[in-house]
Structures are given as structure tokens and as C-alpha cells.
PDB file of C-alpha atoms in Angstrom:
ATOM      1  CA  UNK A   1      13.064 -69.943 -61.113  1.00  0.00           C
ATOM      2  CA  UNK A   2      12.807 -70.102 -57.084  1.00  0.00           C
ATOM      3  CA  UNK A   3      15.517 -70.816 -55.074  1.00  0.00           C
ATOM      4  CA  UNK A   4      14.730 -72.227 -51.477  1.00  0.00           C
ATOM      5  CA  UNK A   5      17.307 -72.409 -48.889  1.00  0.00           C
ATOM      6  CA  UNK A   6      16.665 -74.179 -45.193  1.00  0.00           C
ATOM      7  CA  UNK A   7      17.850 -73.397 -42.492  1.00  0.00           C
ATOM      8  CA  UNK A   8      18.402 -74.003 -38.626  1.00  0.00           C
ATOM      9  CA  UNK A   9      19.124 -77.307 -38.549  1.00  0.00           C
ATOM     10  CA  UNK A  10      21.997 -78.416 -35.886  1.00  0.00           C
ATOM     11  CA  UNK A  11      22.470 -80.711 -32.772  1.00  0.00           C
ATOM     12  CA  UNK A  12      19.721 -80.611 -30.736  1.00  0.00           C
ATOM     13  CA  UNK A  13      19.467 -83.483 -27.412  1.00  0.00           C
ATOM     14  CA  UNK A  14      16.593 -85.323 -27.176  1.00  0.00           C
ATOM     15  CA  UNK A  15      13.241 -83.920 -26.164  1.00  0.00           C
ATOM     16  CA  UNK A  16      14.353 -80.465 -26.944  1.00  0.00           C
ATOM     17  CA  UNK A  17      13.453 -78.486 -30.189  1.00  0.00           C
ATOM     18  CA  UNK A  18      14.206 -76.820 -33.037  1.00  0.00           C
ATOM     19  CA  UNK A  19      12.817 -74.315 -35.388  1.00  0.00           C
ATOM     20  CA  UNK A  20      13.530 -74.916 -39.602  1.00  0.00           C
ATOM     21  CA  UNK A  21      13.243 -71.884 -42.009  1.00  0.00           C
ATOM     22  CA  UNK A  22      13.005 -71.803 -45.896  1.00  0.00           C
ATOM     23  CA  UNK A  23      13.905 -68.679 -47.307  1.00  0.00           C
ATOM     24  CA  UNK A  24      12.421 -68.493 -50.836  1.00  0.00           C
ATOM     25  CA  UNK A  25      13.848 -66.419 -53.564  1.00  0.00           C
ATOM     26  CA  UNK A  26      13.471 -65.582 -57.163  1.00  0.00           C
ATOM     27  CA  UNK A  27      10.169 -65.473 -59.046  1.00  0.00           C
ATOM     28  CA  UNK A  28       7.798 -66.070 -56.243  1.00  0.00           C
ATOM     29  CA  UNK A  29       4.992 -64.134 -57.852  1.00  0.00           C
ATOM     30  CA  UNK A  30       3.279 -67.311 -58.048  1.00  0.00           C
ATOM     31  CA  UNK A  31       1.479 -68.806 -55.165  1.00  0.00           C
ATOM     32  CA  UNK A  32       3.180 -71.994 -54.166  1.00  0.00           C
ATOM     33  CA  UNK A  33       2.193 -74.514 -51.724  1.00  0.00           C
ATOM     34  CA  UNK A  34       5.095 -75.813 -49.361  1.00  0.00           C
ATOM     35  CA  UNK A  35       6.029 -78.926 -48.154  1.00  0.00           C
ATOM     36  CA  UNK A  36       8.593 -80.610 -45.500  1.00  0.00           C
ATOM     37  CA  UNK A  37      10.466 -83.993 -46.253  1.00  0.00           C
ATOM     38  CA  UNK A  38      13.584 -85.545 -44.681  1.00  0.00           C
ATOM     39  CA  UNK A  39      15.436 -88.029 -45.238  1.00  0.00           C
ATOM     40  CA  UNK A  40      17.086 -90.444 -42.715  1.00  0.00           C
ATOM     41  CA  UNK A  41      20.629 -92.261 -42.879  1.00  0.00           C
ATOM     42  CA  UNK A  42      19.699 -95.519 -45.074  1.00  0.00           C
ATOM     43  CA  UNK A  43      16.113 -94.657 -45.735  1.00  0.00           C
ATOM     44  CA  UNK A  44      13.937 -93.324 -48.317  1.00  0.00           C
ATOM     45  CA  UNK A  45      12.829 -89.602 -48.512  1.00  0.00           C
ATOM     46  CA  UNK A  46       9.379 -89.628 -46.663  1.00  0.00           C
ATOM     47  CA  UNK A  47       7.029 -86.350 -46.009  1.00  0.00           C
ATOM     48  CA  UNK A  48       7.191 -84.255 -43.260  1.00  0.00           C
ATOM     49  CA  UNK A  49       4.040 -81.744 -43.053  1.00  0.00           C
ATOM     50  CA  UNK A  50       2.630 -79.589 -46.256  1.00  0.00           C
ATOM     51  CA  UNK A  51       0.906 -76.078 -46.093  1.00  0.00           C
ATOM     52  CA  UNK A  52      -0.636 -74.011 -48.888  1.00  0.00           C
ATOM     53  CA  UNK A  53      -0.260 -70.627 -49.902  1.00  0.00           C
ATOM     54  CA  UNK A  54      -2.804 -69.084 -47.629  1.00  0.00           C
ATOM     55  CA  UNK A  55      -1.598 -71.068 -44.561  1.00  0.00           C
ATOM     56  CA  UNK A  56      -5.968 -72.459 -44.226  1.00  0.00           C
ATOM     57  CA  UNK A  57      -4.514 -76.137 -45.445  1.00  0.00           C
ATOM     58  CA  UNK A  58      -2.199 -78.112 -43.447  1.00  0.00           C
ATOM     59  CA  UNK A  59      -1.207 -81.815 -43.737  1.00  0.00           C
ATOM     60  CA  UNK A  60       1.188 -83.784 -41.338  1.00  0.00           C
ATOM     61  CA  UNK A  61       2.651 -87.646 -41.622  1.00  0.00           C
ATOM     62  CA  UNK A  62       1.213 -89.362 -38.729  1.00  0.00           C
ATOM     63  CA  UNK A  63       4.388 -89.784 -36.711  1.00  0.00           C
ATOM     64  CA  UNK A  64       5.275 -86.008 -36.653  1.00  0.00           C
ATOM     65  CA  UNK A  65       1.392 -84.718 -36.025  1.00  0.00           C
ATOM     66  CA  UNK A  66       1.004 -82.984 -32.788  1.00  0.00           C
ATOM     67  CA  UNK A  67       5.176 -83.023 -32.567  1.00  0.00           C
ATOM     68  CA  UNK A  68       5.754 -80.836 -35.916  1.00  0.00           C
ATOM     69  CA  UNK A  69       4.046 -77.313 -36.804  1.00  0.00           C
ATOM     70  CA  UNK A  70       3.969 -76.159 -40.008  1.00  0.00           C
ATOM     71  CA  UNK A  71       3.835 -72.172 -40.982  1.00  0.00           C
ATOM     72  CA  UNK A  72       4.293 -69.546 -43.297  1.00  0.00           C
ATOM     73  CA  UNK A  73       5.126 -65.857 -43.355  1.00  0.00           C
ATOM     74  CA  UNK A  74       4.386 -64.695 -47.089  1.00  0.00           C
ATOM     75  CA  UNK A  75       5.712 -61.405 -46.499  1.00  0.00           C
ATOM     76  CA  UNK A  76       9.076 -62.367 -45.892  1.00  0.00           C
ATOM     77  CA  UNK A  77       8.876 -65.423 -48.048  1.00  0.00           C
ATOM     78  CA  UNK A  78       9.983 -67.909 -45.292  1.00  0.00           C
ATOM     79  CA  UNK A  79       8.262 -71.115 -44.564  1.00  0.00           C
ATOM     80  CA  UNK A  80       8.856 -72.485 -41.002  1.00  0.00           C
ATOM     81  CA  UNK A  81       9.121 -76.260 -39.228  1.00  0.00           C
ATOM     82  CA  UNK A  82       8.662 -75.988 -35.648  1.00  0.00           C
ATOM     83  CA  UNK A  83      10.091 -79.147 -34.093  1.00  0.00           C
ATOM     84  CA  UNK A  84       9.255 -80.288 -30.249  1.00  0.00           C
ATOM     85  CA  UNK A  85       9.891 -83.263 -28.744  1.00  0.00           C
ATOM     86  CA  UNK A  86      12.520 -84.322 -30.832  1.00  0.00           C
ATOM     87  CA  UNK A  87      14.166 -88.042 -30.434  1.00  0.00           C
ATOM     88  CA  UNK A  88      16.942 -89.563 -32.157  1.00  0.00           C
ATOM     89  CA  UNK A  89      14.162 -91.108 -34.743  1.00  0.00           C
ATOM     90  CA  UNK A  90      14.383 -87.302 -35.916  1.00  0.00           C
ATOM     91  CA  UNK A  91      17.342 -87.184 -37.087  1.00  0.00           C
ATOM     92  CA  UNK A  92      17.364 -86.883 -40.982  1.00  0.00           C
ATOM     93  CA  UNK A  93      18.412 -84.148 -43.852  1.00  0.00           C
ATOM     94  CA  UNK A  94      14.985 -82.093 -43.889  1.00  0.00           C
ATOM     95  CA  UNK A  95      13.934 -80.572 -46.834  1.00  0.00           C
ATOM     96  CA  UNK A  96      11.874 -77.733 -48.206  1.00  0.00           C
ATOM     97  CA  UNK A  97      10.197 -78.191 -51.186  1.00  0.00           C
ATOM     98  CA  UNK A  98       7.678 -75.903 -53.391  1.00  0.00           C
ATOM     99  CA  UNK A  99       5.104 -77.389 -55.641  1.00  0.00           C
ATOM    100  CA  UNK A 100       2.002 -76.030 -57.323  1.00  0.00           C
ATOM    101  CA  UNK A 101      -1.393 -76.732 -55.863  1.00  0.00           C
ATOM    102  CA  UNK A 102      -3.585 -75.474 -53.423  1.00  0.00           C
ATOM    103  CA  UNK A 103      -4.575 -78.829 -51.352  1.00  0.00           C
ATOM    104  CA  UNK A 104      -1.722 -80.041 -49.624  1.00  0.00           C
ATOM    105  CA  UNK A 105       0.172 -83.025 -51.192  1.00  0.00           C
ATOM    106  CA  UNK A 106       2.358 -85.704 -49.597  1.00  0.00           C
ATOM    107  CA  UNK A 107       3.829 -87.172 -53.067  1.00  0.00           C
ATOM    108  CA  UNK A 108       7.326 -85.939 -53.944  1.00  0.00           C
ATOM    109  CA  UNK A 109       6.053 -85.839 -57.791  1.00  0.00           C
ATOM    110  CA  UNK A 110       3.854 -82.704 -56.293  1.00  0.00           C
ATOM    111  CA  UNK A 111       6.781 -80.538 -55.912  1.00  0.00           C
ATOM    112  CA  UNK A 112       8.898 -78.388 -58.649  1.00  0.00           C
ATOM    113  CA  UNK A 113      11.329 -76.826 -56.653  1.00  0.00           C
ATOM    114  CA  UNK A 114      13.744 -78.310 -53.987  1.00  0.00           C
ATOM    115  CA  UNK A 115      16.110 -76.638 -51.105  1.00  0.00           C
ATOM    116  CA  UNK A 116      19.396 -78.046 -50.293  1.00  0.00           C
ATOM    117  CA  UNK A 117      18.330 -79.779 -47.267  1.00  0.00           C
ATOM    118  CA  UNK A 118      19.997 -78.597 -43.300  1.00  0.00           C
ATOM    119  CA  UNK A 119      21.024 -81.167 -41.239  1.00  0.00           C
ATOM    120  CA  UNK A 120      19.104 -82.654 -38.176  1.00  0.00           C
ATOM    121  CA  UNK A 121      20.648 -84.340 -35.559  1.00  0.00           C
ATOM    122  CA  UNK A 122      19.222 -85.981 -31.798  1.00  0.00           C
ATOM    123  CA  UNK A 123      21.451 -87.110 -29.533  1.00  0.00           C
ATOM    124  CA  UNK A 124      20.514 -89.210 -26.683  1.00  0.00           C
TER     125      UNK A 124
END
């Protein structure tokens, strides 16, 4: 099994930023691609960004491209969300998710394993 846990989440005001982290642990011998999804106060779960193992395939929603970076650090088994310019619109329970494949994928159905989600929040 692999455990992810985020983290980094808080209150942030608007225009400033924040960095996420998922820590993976477990059996991570295999090579998982990783994926970002959040989920807003009365609204579905909707992707984020998506990276692959080797970090050479990236994938962003529209709204969060050229906002939102996307990285990994397999070494210490952390995948990262950097998050600039930051509005209200932001704020949502953001998720890290692992799933098996090597071109990123936007679908939920594309991921096996699921973090607990860490708490965004954009004031005004």
C-alpha cells in the first residue's frame, strides 16, 4: 500500500502563495504518476495539475496554468503544488492523489491511491 499525506495548506490573503507537499510512504517501489485535485465548498472534485514519474510530463486545468506548478522530488518521495496568485476562487480541500500511468491523466478513475486532503483558504 502507499500512504500520501499533504501538507501546507493554511490561510493565505489574496494574491499571495502557498507551497503544497505530499509525502508518500509505504511501497513506493513502483513508479507512480501524481496528480492534484481540490475540491471547493458545494462543488464537485475537479483536477488540479498531474506529473509523471520522471517529472518530463506535466498537465494543468486551464484556470490554474501559468498560476500552479507542479513538481516532484523522487528522492524524498514528496510531490509539490506551488501556488501564486491565489484568490478566494482557490479556496478548496486539495488533494494528492497517485495513479498508475506514465501520460498524465485528469480523470479521478486514473488514480489508486488518495491523501487526506489540507485545507486551502483565500481571504480577501
Amino acid at each position: 500500500q502507499v500512504q500520501l499525506v499533504e501538507s501546507g495548506g493554511g490561510l493565505v490573503q489574496a494574491g499571495g502563495s502557498l507551497r503544497l507537499a505530499c509525502a508518500a510512504s509505504g511501497v513506493t517501489r513502483n513508479k507512480y504518476g501524481m496528480g492534484w485535485f481540490r475540491q471547493a465548498p458545494g462543488k464537485e472534485r475537479e483536477f488540479v495539475a498531474a506529473i509523471n514519474w520522471s517529472g518530463g510530463a506535466t498537465n494543468y486545468a486551464y484556470s490554474m496554468k501559468g498560476r500552479f506548478t507542479i513538481s516532484r522530488d523522487n528522492a524524498k518521495n514528496t510531490v509539490y503544488l506551488q501556488m501564486n496568485s491565489l484568490g478566494p476562487e482557490d479556496t478548496a480541500i486539495y488533494y494528492c492523489a497517485a495513479g498508475q500511468w506514465n501520460s498524465p491523466i485528469v480523470a479521478e478513475s486514473g488514480y489508486d491511491y488518495w491523501g487526506q486532503g489540507t485545507q486551502v483558504t483565500v481571504s480577501s
